[in-house]
Short mmCIF file of N, CA and C in Angstrom, two decimals:
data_model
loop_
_atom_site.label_atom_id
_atom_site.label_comp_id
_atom_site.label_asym_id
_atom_site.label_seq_id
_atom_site.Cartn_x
_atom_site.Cartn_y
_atom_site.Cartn_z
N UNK A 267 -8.93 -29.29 -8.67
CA UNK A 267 -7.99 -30.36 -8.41
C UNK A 267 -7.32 -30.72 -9.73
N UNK A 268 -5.62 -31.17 -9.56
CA UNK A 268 -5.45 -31.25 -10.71
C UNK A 268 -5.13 -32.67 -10.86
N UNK A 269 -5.89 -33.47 -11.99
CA UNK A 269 -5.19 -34.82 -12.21
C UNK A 269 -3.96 -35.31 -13.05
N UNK A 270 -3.49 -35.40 -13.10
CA UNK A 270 -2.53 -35.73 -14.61
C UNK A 270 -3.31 -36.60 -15.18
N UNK A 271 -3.16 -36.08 -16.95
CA UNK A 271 -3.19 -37.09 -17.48
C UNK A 271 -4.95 -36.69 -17.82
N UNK A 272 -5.58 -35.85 -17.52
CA UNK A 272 -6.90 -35.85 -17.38
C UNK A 272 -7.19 -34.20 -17.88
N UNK A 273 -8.14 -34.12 -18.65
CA UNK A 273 -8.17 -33.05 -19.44
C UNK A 273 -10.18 -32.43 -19.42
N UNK A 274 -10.69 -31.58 -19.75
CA UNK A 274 -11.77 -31.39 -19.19
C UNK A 274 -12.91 -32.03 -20.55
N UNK A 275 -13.79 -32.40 -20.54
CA UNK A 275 -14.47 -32.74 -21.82
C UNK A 275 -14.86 -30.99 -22.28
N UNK A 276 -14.39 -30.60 -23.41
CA UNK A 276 -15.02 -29.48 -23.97
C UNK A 276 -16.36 -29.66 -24.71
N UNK A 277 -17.46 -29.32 -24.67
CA UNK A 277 -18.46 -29.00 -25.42
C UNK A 277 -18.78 -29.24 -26.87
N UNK A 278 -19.31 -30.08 -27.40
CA UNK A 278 -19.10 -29.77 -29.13
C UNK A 278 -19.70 -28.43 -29.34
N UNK A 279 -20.72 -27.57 -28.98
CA UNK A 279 -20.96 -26.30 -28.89
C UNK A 279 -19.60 -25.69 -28.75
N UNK A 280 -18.91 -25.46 -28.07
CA UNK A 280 -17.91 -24.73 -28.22
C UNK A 280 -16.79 -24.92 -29.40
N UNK A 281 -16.40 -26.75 -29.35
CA UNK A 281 -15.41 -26.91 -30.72
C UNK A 281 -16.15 -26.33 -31.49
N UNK A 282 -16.97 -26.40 -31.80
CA UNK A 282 -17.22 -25.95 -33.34
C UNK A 282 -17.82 -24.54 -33.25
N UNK A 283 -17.99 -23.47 -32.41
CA UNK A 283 -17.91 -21.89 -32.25
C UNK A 283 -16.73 -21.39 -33.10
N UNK A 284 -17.65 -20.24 -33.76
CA UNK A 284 -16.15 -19.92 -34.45
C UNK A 284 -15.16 -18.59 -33.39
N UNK A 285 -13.76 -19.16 -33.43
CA UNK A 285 -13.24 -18.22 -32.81
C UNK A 285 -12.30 -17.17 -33.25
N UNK A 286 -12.66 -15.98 -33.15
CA UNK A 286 -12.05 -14.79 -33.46
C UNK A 286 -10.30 -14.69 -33.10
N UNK A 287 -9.72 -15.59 -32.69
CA UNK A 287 -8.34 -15.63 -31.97
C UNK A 287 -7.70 -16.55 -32.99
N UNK A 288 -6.67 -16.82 -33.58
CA UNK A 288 -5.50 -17.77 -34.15
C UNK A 288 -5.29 -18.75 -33.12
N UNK A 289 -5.81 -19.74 -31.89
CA UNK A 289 -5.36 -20.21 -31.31
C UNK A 289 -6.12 -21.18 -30.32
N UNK A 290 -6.40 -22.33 -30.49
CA UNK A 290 -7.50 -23.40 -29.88
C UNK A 290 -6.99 -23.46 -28.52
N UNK A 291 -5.86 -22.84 -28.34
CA UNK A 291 -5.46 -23.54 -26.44
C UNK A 291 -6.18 -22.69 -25.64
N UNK A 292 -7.21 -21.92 -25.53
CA UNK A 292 -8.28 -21.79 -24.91
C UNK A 292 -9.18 -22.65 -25.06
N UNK A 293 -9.59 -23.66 -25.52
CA UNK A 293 -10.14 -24.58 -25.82
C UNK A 293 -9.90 -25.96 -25.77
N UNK A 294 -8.85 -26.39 -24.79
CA UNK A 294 -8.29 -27.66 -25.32
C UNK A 294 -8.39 -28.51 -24.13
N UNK A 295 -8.83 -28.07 -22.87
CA UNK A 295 -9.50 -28.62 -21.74
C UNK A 295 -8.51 -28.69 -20.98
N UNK A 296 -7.36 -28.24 -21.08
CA UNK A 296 -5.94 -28.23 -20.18
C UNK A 296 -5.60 -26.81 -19.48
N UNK A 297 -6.20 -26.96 -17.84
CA UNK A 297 -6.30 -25.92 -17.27
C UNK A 297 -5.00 -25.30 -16.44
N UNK A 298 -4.37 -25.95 -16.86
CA UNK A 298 -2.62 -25.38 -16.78
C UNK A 298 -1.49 -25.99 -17.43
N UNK A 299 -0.61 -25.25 -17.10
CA UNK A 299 0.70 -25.81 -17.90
C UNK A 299 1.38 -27.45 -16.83
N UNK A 300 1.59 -28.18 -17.93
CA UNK A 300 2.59 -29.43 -17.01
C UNK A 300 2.90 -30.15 -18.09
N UNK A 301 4.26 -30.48 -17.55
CA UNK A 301 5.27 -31.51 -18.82
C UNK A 301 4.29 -32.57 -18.82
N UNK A 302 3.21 -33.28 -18.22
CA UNK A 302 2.27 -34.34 -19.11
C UNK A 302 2.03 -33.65 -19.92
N UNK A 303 1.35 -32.73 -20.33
CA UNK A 303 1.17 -32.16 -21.74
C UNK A 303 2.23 -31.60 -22.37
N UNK A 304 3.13 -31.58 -22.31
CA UNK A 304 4.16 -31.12 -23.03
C UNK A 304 3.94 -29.45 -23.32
N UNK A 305 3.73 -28.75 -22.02
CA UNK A 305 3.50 -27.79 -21.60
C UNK A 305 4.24 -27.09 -20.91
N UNK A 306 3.93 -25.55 -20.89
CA UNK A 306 4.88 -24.81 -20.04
C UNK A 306 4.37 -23.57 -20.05
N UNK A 307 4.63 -22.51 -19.08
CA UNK A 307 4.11 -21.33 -18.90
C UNK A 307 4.19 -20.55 -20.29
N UNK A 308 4.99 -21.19 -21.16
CA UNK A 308 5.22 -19.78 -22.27
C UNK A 308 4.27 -20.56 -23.60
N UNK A 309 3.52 -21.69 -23.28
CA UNK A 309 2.90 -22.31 -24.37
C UNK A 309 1.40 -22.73 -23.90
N UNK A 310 0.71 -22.91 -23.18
CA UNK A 310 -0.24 -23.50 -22.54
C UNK A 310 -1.65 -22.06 -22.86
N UNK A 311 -1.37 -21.07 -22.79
CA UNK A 311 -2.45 -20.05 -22.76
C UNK A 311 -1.89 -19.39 -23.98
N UNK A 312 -3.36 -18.55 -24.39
CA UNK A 312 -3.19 -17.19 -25.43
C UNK A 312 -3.32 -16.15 -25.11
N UNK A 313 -1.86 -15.22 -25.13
CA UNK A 313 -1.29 -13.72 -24.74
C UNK A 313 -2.54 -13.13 -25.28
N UNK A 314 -3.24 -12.24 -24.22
CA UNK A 314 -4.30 -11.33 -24.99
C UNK A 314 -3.60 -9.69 -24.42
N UNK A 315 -3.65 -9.16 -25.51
CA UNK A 315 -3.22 -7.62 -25.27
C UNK A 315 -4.29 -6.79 -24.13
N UNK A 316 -4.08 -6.26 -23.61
CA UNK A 316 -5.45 -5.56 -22.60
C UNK A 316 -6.23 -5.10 -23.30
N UNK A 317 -7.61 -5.13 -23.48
CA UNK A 317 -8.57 -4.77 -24.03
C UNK A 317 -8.99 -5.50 -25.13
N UNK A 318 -8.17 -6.48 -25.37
CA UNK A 318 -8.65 -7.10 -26.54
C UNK A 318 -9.90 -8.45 -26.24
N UNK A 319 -10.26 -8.37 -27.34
CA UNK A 319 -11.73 -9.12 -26.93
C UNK A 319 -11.59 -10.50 -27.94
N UNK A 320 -11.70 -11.69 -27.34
CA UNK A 320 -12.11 -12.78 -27.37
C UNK A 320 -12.91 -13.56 -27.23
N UNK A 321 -13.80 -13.93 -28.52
CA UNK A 321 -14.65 -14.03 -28.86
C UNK A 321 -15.54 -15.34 -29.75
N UNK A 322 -16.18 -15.63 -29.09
CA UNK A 322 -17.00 -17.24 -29.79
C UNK A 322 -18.02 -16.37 -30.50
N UNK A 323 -18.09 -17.08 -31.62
CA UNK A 323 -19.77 -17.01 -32.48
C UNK A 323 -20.15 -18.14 -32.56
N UNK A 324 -21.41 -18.44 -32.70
CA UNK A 324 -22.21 -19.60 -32.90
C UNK A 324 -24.08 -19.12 -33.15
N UNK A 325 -24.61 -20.33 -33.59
CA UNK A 325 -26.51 -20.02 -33.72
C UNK A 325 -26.60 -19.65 -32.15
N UNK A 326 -27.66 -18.93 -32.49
CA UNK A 326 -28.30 -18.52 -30.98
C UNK A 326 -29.01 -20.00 -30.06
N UNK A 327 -28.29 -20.25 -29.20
CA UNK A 327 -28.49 -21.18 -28.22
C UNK A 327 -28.57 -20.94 -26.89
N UNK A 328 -29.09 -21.65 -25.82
CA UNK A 328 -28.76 -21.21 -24.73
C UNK A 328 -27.60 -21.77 -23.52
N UNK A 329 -26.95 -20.93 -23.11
CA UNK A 329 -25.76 -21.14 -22.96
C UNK A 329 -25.31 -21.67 -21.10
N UNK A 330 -25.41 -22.80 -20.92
CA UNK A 330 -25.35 -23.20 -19.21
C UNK A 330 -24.57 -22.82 -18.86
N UNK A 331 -23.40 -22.50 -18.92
CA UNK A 331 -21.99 -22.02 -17.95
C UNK A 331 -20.34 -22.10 -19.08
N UNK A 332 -19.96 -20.97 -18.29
CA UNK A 332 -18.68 -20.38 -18.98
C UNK A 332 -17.75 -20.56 -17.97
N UNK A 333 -16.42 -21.37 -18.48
CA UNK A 333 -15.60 -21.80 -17.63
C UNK A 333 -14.24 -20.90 -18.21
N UNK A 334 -13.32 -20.07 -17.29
CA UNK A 334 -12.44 -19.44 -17.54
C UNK A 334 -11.17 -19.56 -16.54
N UNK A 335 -10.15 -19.49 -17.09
CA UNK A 335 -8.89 -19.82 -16.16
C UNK A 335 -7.95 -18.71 -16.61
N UNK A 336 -7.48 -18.18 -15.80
CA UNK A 336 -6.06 -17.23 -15.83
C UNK A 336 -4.71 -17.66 -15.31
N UNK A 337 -3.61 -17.35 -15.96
CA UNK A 337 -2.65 -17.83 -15.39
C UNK A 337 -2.15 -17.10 -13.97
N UNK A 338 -2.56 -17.94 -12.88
CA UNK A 338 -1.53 -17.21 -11.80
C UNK A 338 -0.14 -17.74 -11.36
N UNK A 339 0.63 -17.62 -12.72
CA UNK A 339 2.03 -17.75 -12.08
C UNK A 339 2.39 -19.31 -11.24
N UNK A 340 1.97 -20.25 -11.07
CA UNK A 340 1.83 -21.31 -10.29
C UNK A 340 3.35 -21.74 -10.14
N UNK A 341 4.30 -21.51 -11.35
CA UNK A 341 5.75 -21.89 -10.82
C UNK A 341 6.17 -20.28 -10.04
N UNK A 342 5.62 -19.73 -9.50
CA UNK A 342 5.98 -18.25 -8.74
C UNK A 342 6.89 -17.69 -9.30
N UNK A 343 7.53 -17.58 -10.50
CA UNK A 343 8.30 -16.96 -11.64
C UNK A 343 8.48 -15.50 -11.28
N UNK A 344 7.20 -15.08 -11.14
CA UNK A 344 6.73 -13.63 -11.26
C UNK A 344 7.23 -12.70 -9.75
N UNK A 345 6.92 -13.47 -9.10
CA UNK A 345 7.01 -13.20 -7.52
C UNK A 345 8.39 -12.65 -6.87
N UNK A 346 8.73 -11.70 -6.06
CA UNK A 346 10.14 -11.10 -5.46
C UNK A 346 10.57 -12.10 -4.66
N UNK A 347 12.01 -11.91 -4.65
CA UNK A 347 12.70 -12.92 -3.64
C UNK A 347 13.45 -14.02 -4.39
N UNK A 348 14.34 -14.34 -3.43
CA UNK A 348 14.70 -15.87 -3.69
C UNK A 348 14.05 -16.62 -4.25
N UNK A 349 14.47 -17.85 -5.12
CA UNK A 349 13.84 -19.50 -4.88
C UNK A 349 13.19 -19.56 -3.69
N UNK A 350 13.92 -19.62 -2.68
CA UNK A 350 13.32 -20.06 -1.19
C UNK A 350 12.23 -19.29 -0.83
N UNK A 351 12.90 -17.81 -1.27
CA UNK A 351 11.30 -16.90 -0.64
C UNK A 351 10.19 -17.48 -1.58
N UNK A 352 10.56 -17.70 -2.55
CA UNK A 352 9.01 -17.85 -3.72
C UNK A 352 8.21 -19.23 -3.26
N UNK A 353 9.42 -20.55 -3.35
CA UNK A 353 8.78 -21.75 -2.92
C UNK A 353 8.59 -22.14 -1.45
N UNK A 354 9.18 -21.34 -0.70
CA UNK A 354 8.41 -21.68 0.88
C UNK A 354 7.68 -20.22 0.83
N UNK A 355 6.33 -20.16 0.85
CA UNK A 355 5.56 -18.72 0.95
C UNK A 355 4.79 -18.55 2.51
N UNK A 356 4.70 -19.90 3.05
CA UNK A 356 3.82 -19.73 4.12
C UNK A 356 4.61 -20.01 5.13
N UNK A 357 6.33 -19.52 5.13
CA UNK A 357 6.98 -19.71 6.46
C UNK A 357 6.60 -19.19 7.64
N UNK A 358 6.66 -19.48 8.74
CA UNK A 358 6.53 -19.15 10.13
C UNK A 358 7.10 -18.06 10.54
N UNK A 359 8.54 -17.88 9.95
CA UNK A 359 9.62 -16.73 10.34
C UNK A 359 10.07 -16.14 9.24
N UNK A 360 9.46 -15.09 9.01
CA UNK A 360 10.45 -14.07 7.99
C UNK A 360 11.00 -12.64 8.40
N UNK A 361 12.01 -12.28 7.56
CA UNK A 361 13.54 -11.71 7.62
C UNK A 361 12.34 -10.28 7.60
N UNK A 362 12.85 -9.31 8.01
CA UNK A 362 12.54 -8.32 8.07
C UNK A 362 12.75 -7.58 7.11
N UNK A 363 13.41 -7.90 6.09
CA UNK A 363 13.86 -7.28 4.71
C UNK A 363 13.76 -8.00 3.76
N UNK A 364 13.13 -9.42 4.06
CA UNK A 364 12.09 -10.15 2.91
C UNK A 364 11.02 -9.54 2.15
N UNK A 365 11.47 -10.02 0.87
CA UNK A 365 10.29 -9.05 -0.08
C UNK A 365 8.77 -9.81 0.03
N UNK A 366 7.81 -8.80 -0.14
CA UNK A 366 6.45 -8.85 0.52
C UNK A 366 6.20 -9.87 -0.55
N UNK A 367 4.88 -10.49 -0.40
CA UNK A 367 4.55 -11.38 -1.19
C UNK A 367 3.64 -10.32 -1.83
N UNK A 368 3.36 -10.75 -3.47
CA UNK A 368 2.43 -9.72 -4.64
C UNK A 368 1.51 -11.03 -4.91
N UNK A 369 0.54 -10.14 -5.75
CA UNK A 369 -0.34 -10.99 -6.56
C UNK A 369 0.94 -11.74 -7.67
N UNK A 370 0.84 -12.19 -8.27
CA UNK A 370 1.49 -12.94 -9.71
C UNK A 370 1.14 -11.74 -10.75
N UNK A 371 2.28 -11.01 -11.43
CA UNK A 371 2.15 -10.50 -12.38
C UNK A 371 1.14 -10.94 -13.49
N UNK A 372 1.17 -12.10 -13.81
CA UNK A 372 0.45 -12.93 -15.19
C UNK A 372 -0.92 -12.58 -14.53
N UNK A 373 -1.57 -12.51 -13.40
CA UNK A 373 -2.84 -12.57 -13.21
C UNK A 373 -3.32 -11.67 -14.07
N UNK A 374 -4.73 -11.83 -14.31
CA UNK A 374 -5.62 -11.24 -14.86
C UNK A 374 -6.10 -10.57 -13.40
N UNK A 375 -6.23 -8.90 -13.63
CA UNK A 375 -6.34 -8.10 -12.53
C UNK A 375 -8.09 -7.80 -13.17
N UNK A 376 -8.38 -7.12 -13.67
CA UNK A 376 -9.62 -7.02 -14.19
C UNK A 376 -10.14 -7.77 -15.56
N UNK A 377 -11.27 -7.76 -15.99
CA UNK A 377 -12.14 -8.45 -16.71
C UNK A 377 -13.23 -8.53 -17.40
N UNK A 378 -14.13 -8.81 -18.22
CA UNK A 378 -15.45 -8.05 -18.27
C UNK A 378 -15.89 -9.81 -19.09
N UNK A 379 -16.86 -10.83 -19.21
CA UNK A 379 -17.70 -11.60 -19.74
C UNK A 379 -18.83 -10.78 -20.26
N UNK A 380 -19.02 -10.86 -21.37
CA UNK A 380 -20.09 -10.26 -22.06
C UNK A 380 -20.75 -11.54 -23.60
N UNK A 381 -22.09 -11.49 -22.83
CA UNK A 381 -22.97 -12.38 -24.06
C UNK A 381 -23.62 -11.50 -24.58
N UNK A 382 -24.18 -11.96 -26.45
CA UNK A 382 -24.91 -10.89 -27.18
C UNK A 382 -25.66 -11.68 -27.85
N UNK A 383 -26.55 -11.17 -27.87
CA UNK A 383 -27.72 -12.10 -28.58
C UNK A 383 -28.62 -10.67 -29.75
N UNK A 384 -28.14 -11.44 -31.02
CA UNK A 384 -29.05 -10.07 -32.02
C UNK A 384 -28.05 -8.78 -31.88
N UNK A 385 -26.77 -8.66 -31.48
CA UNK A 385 -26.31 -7.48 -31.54
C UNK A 385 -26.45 -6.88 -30.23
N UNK A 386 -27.72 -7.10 -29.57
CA UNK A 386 -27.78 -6.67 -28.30
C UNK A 386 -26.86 -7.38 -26.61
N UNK A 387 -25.99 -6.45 -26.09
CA UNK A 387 -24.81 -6.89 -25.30
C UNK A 387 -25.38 -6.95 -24.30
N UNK A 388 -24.71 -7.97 -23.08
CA UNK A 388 -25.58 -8.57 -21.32
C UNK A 388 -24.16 -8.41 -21.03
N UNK A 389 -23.78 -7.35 -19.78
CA UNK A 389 -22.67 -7.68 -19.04
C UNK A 389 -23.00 -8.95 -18.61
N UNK A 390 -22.57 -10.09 -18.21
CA UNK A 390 -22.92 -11.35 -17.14
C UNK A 390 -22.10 -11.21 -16.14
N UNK A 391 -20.30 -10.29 -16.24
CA UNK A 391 -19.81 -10.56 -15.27
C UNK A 391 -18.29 -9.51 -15.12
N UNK A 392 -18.24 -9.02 -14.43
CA UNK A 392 -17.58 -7.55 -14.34
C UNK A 392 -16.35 -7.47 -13.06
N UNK A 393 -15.04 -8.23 -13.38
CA UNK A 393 -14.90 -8.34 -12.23
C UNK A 393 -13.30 -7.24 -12.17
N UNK A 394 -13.29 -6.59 -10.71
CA UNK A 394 -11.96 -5.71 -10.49
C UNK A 394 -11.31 -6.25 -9.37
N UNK A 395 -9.73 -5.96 -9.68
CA UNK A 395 -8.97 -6.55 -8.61
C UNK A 395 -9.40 -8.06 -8.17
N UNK A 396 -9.50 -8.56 -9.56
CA UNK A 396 -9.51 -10.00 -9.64
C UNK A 396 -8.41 -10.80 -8.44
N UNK A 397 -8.76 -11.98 -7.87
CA UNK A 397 -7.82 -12.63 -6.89
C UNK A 397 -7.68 -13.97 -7.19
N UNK A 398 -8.65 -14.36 -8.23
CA UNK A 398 -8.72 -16.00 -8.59
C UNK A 398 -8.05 -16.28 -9.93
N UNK A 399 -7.57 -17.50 -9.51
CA UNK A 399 -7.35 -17.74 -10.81
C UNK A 399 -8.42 -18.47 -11.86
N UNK A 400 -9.65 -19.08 -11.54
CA UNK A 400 -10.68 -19.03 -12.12
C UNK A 400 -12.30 -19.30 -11.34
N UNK A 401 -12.37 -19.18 -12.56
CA UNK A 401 -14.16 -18.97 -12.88
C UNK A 401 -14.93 -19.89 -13.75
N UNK A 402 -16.02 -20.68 -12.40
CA UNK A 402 -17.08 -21.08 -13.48
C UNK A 402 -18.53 -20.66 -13.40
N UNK A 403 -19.43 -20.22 -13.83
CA UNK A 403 -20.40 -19.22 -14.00
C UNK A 403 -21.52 -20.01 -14.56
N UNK A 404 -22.53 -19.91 -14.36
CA UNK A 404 -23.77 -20.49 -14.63
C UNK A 404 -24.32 -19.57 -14.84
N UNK A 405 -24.63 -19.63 -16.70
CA UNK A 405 -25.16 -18.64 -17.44
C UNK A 405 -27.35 -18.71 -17.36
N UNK A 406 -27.32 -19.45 -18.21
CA UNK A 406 -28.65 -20.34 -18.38
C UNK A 406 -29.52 -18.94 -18.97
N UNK A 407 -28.75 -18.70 -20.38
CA UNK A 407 -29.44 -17.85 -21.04
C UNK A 407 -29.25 -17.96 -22.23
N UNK A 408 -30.28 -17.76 -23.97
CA UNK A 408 -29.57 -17.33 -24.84
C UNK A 408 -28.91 -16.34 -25.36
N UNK A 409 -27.66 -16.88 -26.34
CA UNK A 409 -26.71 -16.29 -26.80
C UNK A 409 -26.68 -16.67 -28.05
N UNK A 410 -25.55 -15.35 -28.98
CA UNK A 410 -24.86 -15.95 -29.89
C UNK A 410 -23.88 -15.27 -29.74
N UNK A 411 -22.95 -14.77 -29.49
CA UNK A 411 -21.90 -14.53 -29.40
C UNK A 411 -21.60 -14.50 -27.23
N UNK A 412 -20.14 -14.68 -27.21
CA UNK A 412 -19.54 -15.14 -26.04
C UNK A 412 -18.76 -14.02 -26.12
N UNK A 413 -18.42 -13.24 -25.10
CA UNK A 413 -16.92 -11.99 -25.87
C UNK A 413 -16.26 -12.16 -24.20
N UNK A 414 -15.06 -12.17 -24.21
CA UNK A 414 -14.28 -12.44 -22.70
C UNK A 414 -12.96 -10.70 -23.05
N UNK A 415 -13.24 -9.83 -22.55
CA UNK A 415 -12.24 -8.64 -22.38
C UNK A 415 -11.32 -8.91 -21.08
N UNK A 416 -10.07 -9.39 -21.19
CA UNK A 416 -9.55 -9.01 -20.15
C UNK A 416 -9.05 -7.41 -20.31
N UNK A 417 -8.75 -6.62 -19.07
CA UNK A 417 -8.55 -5.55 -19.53
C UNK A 417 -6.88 -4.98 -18.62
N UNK A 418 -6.38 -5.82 -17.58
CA UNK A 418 -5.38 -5.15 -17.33
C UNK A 418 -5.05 -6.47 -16.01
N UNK A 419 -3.71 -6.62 -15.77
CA UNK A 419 -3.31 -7.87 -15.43
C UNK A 419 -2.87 -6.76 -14.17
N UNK A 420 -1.94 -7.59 -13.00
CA UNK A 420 -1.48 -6.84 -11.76
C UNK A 420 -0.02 -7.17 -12.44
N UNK A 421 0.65 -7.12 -13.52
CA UNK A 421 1.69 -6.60 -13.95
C UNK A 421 1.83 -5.33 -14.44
N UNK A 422 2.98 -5.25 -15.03
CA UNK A 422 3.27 -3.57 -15.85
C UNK A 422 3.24 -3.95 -17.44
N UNK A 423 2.89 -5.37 -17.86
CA UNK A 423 2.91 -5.16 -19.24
C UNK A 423 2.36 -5.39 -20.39
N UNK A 424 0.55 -5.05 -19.89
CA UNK A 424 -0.57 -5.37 -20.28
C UNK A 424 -0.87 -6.53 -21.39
N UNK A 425 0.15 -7.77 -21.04
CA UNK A 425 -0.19 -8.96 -21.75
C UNK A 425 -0.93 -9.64 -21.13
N UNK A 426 -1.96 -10.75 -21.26
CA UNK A 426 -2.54 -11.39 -20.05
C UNK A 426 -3.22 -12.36 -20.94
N UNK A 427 -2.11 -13.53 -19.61
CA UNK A 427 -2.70 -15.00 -20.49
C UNK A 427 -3.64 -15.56 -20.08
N UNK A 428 -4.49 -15.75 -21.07
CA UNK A 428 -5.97 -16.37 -21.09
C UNK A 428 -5.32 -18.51 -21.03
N UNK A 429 -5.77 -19.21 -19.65
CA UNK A 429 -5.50 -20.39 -20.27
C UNK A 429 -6.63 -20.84 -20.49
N UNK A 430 -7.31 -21.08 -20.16
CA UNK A 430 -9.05 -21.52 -20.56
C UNK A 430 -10.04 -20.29 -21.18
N UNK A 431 -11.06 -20.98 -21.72
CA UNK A 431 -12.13 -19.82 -22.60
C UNK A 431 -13.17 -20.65 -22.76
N UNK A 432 -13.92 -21.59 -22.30
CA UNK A 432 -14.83 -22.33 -22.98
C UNK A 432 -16.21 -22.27 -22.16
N UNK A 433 -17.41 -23.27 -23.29
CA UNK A 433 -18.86 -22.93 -22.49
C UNK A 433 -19.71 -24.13 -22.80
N UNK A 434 -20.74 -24.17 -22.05
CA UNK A 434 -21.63 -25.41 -22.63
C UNK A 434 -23.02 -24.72 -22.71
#
């Protein structure tokens, strides 16, 4: 649910993880873009190249749940058709030469969550032909490192915005 104006409490475990990325807006408790935050699809998440790995360090602790958000396109930007086809999606009557509805390019299509403790790696979570736009996961294990791979979005141009990254 989204509130305005209302942002998620992040973890001091997590603020203070060190992160391998130039960029705290995985971290900032704002699980999408909206002009209350002075936000927008091209500022709210961090572009991760496919395969690239994003990554918390911290002391070995144990880690309750990892909360992750992907952008799915929510102003339908991405999507074929008209305005009209994009913002009425669940009409009653469509044209026979209306373009099909797609996933949202921006989605994150696949994925991989991986915790490491001592060097030694735990898939926790492996997902293909992703359909959500997020995930919260109940770990309840130790860790010291957090690593999030997205690896290939349902676009053609293997950028894929991470808007959330965080854990308690």
């Amino acid at each position: 649910c989204f509130l305005p104006s209302k942002t998620r409490e992040i973890s001091s475990l997590c603020l203070n993880a060190k992160l391998n990325i130039d960029s705290e807006v995985i971290r900032n408790g704002q699980d999408r873009a909206h002009r209350i935050y002075n936000t927008d699809e091209n500022n709210c998440s961090y572009i991760a190249n496919a395969g690239e790995q994003i990554c918390y360090s911290f002391s070995a602790t144990n880690i309750a749940s990892v909360h992750i958000v992907f952008c799915s396109d929510l102003n339908r930007d991405t999507l074929p058709g008209t305005t009209c086809e994009r913002t009425h999606s669940t009409r009653a009557n469509h044209r026979l030469d209306s373009p099909q509805m797609c996933m949202p390019k921006t989605l994150c299509k696949e994925f991989k969550l991986v915790g490491e403790l001592n060097g030694s790696q735990y898939e926790l979570l492996h997902v293909l032909n992703n359909r959500k736009r997020s995930y919260h996961l109940n770990v309840d294990k130790i860790f010291d490192k957090l690593i999030l791979i997205p690896v290939d979005n349902w676009g053609n141009n293997k950028r894929i915005p991470v808007i959330s990254f965080d854990f308690n």
